[in-house]
C-alpha atoms as a PDB file:
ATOM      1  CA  UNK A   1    -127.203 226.917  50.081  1.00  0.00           C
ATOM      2  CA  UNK A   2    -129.492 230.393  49.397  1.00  0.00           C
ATOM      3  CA  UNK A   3    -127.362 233.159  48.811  1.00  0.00           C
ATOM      4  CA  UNK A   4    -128.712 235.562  51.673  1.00  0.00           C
ATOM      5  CA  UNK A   5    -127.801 238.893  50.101  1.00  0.00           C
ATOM      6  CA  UNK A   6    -130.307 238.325  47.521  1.00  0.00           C
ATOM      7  CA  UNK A   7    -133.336 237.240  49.463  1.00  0.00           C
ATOM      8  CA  UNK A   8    -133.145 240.325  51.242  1.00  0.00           C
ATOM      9  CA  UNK A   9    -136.041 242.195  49.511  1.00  0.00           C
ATOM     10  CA  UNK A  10    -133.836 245.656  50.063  1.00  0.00           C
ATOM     11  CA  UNK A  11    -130.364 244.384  48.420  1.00  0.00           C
ATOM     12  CA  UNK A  12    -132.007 243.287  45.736  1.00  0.00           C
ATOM     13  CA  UNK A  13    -133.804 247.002  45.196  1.00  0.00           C
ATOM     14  CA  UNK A  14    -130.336 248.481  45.657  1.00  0.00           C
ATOM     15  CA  UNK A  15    -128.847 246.313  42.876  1.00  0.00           C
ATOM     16  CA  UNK A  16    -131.402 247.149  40.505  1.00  0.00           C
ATOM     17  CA  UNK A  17    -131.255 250.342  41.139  1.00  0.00           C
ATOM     18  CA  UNK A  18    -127.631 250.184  40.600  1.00  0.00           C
ATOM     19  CA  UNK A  19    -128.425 248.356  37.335  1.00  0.00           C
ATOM     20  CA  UNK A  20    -130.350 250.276  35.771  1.00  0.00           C
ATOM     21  CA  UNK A  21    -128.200 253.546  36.855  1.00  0.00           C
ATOM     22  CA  UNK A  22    -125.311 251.984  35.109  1.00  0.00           C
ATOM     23  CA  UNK A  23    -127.094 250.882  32.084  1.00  0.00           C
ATOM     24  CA  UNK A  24    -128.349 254.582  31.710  1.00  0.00           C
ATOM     25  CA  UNK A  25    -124.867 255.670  32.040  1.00  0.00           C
ATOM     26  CA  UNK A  26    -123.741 253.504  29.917  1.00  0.00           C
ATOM     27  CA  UNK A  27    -125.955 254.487  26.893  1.00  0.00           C
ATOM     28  CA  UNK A  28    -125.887 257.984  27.481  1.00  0.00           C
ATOM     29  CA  UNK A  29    -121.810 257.548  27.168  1.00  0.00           C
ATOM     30  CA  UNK A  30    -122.404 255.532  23.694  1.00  0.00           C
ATOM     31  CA  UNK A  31    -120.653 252.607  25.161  1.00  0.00           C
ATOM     32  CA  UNK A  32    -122.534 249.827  24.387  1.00  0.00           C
ATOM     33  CA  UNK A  33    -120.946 248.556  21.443  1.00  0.00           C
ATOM     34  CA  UNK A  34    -120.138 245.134  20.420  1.00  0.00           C
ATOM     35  CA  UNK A  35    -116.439 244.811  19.747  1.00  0.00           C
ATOM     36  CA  UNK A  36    -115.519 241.350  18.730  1.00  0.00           C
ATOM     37  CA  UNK A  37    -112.176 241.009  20.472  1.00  0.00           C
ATOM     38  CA  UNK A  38    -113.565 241.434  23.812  1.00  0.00           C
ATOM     39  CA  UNK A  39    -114.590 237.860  23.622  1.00  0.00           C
ATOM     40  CA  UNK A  40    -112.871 234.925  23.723  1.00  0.00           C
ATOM     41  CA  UNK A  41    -113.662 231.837  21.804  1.00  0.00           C
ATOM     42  CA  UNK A  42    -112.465 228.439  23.347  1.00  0.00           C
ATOM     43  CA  UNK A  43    -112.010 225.262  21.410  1.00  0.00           C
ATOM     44  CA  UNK A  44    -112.188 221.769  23.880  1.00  0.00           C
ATOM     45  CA  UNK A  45    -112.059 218.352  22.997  1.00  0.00           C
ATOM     46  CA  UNK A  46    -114.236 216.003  25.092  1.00  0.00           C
ATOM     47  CA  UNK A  47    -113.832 212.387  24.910  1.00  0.00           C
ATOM     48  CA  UNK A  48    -117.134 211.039  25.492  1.00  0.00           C
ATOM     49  CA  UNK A  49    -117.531 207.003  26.369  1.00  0.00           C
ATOM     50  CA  UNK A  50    -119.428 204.909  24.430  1.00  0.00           C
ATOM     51  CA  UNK A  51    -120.717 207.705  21.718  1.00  0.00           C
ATOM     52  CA  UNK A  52    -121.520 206.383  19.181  1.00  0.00           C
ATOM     53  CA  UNK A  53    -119.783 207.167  15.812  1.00  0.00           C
ATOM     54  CA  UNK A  54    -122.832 208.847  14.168  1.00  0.00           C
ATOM     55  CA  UNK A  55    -122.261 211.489  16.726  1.00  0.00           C
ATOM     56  CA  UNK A  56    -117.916 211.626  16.646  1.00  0.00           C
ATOM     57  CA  UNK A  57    -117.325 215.588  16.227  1.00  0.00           C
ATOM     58  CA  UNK A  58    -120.371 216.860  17.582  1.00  0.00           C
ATOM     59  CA  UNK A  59    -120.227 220.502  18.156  1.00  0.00           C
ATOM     60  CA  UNK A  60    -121.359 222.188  20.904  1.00  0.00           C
ATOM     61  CA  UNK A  61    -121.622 225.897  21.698  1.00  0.00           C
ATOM     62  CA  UNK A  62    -121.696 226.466  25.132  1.00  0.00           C
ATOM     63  CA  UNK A  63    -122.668 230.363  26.040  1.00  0.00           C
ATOM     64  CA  UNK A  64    -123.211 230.915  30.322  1.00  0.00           C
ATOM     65  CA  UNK A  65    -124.511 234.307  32.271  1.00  0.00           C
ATOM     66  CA  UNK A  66    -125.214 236.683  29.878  1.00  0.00           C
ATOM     67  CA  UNK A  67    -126.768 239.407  32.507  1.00  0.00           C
ATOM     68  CA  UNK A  68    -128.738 240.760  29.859  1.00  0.00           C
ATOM     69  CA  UNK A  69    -128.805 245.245  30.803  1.00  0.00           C
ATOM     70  CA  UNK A  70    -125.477 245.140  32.511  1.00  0.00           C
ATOM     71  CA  UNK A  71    -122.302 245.069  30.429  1.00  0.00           C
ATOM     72  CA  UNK A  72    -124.641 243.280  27.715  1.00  0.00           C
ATOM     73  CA  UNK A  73    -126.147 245.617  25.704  1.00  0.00           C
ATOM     74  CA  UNK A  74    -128.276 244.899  22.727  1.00  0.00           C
ATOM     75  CA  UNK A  75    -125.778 245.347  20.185  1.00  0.00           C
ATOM     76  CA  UNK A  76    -123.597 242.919  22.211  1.00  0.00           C
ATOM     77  CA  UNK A  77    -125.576 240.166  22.396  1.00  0.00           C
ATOM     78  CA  UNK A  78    -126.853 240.618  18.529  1.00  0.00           C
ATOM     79  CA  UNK A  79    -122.811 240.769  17.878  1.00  0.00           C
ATOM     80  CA  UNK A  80    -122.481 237.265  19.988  1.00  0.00           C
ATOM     81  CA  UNK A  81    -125.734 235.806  18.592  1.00  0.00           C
ATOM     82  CA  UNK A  82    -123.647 236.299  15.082  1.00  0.00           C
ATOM     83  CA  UNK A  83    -120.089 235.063  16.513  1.00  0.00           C
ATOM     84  CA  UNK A  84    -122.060 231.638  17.341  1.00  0.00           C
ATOM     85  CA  UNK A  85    -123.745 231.046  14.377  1.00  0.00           C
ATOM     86  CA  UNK A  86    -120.805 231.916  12.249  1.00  0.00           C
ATOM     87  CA  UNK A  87    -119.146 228.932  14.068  1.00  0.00           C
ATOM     88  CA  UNK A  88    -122.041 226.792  12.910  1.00  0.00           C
ATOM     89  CA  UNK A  89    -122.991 224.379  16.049  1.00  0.00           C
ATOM     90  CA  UNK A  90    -124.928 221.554  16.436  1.00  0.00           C
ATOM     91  CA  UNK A  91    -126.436 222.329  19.177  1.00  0.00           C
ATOM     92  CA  UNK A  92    -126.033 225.617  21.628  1.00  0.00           C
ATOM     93  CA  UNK A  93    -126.624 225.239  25.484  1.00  0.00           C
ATOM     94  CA  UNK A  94    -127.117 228.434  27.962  1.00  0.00           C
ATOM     95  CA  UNK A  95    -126.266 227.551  31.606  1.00  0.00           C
ATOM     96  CA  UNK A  96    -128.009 230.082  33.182  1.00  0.00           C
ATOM     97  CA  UNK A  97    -128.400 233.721  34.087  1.00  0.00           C
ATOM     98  CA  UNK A  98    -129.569 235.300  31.098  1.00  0.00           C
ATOM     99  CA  UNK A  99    -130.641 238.538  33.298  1.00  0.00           C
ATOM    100  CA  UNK A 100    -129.151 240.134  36.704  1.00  0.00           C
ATOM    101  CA  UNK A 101    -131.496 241.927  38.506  1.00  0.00           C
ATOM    102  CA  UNK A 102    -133.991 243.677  36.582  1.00  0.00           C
ATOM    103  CA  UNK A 103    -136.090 242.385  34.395  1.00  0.00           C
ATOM    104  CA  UNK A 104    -138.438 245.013  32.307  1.00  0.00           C
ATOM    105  CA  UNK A 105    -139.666 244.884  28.828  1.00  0.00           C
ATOM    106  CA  UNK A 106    -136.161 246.513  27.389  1.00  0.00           C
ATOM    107  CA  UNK A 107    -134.517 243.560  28.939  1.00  0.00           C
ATOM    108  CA  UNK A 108    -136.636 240.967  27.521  1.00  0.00           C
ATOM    109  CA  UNK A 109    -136.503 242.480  23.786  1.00  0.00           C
ATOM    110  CA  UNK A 110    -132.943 241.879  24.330  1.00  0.00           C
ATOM    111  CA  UNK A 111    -133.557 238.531  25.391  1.00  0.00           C
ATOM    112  CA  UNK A 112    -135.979 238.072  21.959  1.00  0.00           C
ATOM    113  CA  UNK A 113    -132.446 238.400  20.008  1.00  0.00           C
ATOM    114  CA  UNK A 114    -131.713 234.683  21.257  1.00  0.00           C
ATOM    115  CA  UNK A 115    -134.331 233.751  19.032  1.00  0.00           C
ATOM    116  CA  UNK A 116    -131.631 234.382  16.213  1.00  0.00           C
ATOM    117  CA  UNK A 117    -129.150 231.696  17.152  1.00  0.00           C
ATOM    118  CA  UNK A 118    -128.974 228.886  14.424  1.00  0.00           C
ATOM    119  CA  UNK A 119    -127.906 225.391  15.705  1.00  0.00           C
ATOM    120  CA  UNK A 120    -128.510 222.616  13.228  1.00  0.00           C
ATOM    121  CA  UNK A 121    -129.975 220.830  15.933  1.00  0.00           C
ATOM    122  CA  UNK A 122    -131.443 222.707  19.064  1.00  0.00           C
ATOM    123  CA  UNK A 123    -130.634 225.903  21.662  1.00  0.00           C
ATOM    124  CA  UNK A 124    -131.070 223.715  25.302  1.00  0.00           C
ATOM    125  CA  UNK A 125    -130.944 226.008  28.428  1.00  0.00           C
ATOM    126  CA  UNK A 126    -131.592 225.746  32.015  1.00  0.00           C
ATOM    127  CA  UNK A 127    -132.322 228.775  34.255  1.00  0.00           C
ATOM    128  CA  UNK A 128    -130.254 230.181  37.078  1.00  0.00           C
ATOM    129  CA  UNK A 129    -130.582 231.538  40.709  1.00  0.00           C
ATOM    130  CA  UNK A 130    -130.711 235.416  38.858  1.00  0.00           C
ATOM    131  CA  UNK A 131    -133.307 234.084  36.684  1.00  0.00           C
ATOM    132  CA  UNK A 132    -135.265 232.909  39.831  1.00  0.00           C
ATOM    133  CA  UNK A 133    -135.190 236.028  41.677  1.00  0.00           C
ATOM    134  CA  UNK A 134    -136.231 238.336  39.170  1.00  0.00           C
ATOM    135  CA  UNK A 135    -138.669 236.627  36.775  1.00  0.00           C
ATOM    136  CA  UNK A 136    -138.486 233.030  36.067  1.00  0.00           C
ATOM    137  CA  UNK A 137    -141.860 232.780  34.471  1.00  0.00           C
ATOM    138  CA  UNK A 138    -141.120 235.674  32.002  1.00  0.00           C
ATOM    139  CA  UNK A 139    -137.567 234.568  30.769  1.00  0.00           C
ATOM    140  CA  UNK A 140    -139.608 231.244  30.534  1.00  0.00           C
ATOM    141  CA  UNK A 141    -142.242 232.376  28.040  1.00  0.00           C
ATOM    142  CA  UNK A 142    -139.230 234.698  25.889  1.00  0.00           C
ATOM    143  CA  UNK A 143    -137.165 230.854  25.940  1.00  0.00           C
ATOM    144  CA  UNK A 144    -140.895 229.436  24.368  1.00  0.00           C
ATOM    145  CA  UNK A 145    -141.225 231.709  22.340  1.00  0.00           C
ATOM    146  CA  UNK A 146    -137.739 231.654  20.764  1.00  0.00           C
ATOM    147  CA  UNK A 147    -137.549 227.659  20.334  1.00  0.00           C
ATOM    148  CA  UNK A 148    -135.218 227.611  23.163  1.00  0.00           C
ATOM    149  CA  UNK A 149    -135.820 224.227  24.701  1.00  0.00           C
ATOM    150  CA  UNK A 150    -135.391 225.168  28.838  1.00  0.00           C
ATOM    151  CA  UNK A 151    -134.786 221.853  30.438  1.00  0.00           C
ATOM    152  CA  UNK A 152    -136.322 222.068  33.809  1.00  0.00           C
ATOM    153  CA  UNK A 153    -134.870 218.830  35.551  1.00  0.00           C
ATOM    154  CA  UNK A 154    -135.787 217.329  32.174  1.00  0.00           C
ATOM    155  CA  UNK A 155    -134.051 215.992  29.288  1.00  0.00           C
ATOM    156  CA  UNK A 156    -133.739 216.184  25.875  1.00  0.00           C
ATOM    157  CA  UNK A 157    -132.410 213.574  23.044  1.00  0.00           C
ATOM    158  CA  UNK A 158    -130.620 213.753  19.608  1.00  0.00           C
ATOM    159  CA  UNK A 159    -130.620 210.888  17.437  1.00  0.00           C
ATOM    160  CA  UNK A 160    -129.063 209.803  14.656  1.00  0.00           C
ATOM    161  CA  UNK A 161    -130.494 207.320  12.910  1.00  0.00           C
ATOM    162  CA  UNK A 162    -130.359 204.228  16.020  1.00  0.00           C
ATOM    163  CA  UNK A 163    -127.323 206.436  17.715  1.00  0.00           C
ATOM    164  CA  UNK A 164    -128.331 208.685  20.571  1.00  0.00           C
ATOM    165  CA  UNK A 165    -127.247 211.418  22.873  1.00  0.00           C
ATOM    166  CA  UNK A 166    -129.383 213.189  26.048  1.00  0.00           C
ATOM    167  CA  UNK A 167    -128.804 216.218  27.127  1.00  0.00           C
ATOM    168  CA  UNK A 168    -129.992 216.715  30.600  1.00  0.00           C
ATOM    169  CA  UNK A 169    -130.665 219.536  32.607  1.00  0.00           C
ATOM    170  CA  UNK A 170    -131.216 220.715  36.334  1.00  0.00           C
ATOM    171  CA  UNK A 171    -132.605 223.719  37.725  1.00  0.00           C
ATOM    172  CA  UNK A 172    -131.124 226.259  39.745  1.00  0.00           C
ATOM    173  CA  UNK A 173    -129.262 224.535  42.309  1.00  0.00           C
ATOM    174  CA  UNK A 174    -128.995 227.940  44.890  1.00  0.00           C
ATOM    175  CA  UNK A 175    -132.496 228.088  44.942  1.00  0.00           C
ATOM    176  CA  UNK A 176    -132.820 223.928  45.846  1.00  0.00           C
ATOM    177  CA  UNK A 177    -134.953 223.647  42.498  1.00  0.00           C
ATOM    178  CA  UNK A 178    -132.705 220.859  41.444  1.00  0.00           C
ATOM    179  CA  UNK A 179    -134.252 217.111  41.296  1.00  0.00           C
ATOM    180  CA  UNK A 180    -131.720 215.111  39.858  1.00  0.00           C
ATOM    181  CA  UNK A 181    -133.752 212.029  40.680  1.00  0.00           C
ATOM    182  CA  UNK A 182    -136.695 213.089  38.340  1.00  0.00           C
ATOM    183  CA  UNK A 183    -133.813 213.628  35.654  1.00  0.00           C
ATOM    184  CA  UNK A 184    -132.494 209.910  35.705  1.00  0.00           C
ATOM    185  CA  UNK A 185    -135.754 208.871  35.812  1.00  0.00           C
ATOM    186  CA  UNK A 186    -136.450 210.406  32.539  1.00  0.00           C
ATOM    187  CA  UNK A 187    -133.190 209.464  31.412  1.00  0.00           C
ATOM    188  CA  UNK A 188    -133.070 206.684  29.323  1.00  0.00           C
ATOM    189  CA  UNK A 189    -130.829 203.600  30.415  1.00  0.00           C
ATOM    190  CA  UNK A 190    -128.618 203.779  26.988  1.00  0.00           C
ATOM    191  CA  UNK A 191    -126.392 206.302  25.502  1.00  0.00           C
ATOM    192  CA  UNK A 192    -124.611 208.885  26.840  1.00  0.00           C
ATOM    193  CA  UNK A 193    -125.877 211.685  28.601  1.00  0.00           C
ATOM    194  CA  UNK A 194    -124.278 215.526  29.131  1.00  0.00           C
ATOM    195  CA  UNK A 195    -125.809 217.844  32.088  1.00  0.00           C
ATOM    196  CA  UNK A 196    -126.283 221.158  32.186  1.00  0.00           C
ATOM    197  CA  UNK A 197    -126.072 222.520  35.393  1.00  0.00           C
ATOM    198  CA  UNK A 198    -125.974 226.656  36.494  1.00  0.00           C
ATOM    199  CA  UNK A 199    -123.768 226.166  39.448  1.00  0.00           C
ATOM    200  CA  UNK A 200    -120.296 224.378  38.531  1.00  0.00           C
ATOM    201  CA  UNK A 201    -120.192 222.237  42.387  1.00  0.00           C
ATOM    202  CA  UNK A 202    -122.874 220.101  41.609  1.00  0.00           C
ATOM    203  CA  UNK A 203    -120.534 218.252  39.638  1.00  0.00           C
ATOM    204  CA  UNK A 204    -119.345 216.554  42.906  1.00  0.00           C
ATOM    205  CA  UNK A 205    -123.172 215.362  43.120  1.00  0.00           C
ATOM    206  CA  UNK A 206    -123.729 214.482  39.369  1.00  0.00           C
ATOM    207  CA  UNK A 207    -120.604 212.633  38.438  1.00  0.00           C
ATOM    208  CA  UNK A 208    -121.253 210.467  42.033  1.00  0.00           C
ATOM    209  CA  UNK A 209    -123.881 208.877  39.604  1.00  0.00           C
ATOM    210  CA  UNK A 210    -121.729 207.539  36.985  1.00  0.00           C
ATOM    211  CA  UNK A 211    -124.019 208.441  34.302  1.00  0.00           C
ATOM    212  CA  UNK A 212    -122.710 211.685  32.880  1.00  0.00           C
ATOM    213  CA  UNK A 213    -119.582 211.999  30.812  1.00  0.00           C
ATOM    214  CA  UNK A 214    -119.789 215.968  31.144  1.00  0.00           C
ATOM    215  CA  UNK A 215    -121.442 218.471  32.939  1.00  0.00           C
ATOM    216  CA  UNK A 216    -121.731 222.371  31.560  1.00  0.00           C
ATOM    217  CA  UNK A 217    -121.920 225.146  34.082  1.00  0.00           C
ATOM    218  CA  UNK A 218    -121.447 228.544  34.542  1.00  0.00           C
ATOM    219  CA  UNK A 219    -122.139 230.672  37.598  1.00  0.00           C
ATOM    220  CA  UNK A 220    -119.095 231.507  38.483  1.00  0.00           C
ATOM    221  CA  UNK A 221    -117.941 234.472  35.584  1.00  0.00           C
ATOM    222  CA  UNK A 222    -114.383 232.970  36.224  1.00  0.00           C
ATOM    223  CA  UNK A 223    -114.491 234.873  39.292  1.00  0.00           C
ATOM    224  CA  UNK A 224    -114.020 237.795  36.696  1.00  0.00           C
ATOM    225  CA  UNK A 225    -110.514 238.508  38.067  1.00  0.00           C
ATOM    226  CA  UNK A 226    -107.696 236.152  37.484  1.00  0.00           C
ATOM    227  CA  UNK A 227    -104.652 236.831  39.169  1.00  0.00           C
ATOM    228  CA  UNK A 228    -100.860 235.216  37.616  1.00  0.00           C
ATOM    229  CA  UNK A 229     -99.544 232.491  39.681  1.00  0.00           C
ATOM    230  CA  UNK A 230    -102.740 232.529  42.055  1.00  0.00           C
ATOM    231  CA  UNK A 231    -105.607 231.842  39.987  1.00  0.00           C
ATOM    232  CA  UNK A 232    -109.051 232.835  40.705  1.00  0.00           C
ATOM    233  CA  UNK A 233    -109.011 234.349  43.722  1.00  0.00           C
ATOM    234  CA  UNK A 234    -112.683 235.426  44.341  1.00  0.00           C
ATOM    235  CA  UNK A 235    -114.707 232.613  44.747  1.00  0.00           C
ATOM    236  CA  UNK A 236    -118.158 232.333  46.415  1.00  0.00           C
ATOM    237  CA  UNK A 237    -121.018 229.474  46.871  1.00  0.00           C
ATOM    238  CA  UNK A 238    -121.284 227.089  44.738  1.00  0.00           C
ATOM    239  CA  UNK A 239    -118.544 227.898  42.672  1.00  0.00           C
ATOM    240  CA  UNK A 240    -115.565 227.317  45.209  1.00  0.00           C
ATOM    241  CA  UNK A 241    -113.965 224.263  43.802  1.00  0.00           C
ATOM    242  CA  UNK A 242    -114.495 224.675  40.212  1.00  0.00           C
ATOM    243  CA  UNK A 243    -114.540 228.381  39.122  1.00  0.00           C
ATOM    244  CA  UNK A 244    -113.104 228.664  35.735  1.00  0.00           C
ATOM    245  CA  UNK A 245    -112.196 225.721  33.199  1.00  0.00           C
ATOM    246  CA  UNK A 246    -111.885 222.017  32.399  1.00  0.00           C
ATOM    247  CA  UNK A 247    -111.859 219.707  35.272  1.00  0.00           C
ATOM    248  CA  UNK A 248    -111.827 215.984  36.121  1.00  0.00           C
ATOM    249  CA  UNK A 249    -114.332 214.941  38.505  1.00  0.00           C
ATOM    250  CA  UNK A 250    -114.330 211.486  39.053  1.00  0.00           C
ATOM    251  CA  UNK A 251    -115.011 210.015  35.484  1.00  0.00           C
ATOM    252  CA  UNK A 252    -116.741 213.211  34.426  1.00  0.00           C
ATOM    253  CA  UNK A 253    -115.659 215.848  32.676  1.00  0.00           C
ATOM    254  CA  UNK A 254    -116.994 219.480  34.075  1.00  0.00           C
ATOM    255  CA  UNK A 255    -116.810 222.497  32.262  1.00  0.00           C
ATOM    256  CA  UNK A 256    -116.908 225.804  34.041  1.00  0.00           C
ATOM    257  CA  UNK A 257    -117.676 228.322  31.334  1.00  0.00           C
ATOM    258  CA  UNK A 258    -116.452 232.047  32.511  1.00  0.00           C
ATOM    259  CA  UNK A 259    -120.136 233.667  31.261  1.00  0.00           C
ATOM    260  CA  UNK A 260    -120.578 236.440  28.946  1.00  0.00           C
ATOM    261  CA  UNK A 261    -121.657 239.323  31.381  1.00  0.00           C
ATOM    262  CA  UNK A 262    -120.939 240.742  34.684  1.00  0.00           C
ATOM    263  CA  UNK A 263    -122.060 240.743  37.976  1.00  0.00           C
ATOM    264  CA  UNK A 264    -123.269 244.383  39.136  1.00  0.00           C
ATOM    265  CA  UNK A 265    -119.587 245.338  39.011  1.00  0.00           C
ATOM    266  CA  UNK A 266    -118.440 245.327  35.517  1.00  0.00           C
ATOM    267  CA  UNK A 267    -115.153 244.758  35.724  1.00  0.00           C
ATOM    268  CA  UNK A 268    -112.764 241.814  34.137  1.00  0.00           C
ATOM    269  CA  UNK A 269    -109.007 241.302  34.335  1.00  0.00           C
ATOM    270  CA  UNK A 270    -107.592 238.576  32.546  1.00  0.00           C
ATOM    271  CA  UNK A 271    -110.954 236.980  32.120  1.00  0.00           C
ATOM    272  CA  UNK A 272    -111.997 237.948  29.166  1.00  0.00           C
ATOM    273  CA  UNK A 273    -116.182 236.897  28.261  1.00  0.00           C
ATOM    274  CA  UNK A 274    -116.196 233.192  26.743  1.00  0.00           C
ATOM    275  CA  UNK A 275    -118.046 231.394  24.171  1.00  0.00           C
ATOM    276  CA  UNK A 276    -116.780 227.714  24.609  1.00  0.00           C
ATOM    277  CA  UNK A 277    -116.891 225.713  21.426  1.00  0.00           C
ATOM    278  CA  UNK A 278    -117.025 221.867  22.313  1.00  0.00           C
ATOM    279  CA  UNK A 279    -116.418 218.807  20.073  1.00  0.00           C
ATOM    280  CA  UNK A 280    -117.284 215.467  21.058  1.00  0.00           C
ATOM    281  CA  UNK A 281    -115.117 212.542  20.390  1.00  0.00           C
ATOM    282  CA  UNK A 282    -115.460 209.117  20.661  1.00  0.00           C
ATOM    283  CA  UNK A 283    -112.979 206.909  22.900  1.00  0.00           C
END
């Protein structure tokens, strides 16, 4: 399902607008620092079946919805881009939404500071619906550019030595860019696989195929506001059943990461930004 508020050629002026009002204000109040405590780092074992041993304790950094000239200001993202490689992953994977609603050259500088994560592997990302509105192609070329591999209903594989692990990827699943068919076709018949996928309810669809032991997703910010005793309260498409955290879906594993940025309302309570730290381990 589109979300209709942002095909509407006049909401979509009115948030940048707001954007880039806010980002002014922000800058002009000297706000914009990074402060390490206001993230979170998460730590999640993931039982994988059938990995192989070469691969038991493989560490994955798992960053979602940065909204890159909101909240995110340069020095926060440099400040995060340091968190994650002081935590020395494997590999890093970006679900999604690296910009909100504007997307100008200050923007992509900011996006130029991905270039500085250091996985001993790879940085894997797939794009999301704000990525689509505002400037796919761009954010596409910045991703080259930076060695970020984008996986565009594709997929990617580790190896080591005979061992092997895919990491798969769909495309923005609100703007019906997803072709999960063209991703099992690329997929190879052995080892396992992990899918990256912007909007968290596709995991009903994925894990219906039995061949993904985990699916990464973002999307959702958490909802941004969690409330004692009820949860997540605000919840909207695409991220109704699984807004914020582990869940079982089937025989899959999905991970609903709570993002780094904001939506055009930068507010959080009790959902503090996340950078999930995942380690693989063999059953």
């Amino acid at each position: 399902m589109k979300d209709k508020s942002n095909s509407n050629p006049n909401a979509l002026m009115v948030r940048q607008k707001m954007q880039l009002a806010m980002s002014s204000f922000r800058d002009k109040l000297g706000v914009h620092e990074f402060n390490p405590r206001d993230f979170e780092i998460v730590n999640l074992k993931v039982e994988i079946p059938d990995l192989d041993p070469a691969f038991n304790g493989y560490r994955i950094a798992h960053i979602s919805d940065i909204h890159l000239g909101q909240w995110i200001s340069a020095k926060r993202i440099d400040g995060v881009v340091n968190m994650v490689n002081k935590l020395e992953p494997d590999l890093i994977a970006i679900t999604g939404d690296s910009v909100s609603y504007v997307v100008n050259e200050p923007v992509l500088d900011m996006l130029r500071i991905l270039k500085n994560l250091k996985p001993k592997d790879a940085t894997v990302a797939v794009l999301g619906n704000h990525d689509h509105w505002v400037g796919a192609k761009e954010i596409r070329n910045v991703m080259d550019e930076s060695n970020i591999i984008e996986l565009e209903n594709d997929v990617y594989t580790l190896k080591r030595g005979d061992a092997t692990l895919h990491i798969a990827g769909v495309d923005s699943i609100t703007l019906e860019k997803d072709d999960l068919d063209a991703v099992l076709n690329k997929l190879p018949s052995s080892g396992p696989a992990i899918l990256l996928a912007h909007e968290p309810d596709f995991a009903d669809v994925s894990s219906a195929t039995g061949r993904f032991s985990l699916q990464l997703s973002g999307h959702s910010h958490g909802g941004q506001m969690v409330i004692p005793w009820l949860g997540t309260p605000f919840r909207g498409s695409q991220f109704r059943k699984y807004p914020l955290g582990e869940y079982k879906v089937g025989e899959m594993v999905q991970y609903t990461n709570r993002g780094l940025g904001t939506n055009v309302f930068w507010i959080r309570i009790n959902c503090p930004p996340e950078i999930t730290i995942l380690r693989l381990q063999s059953t």
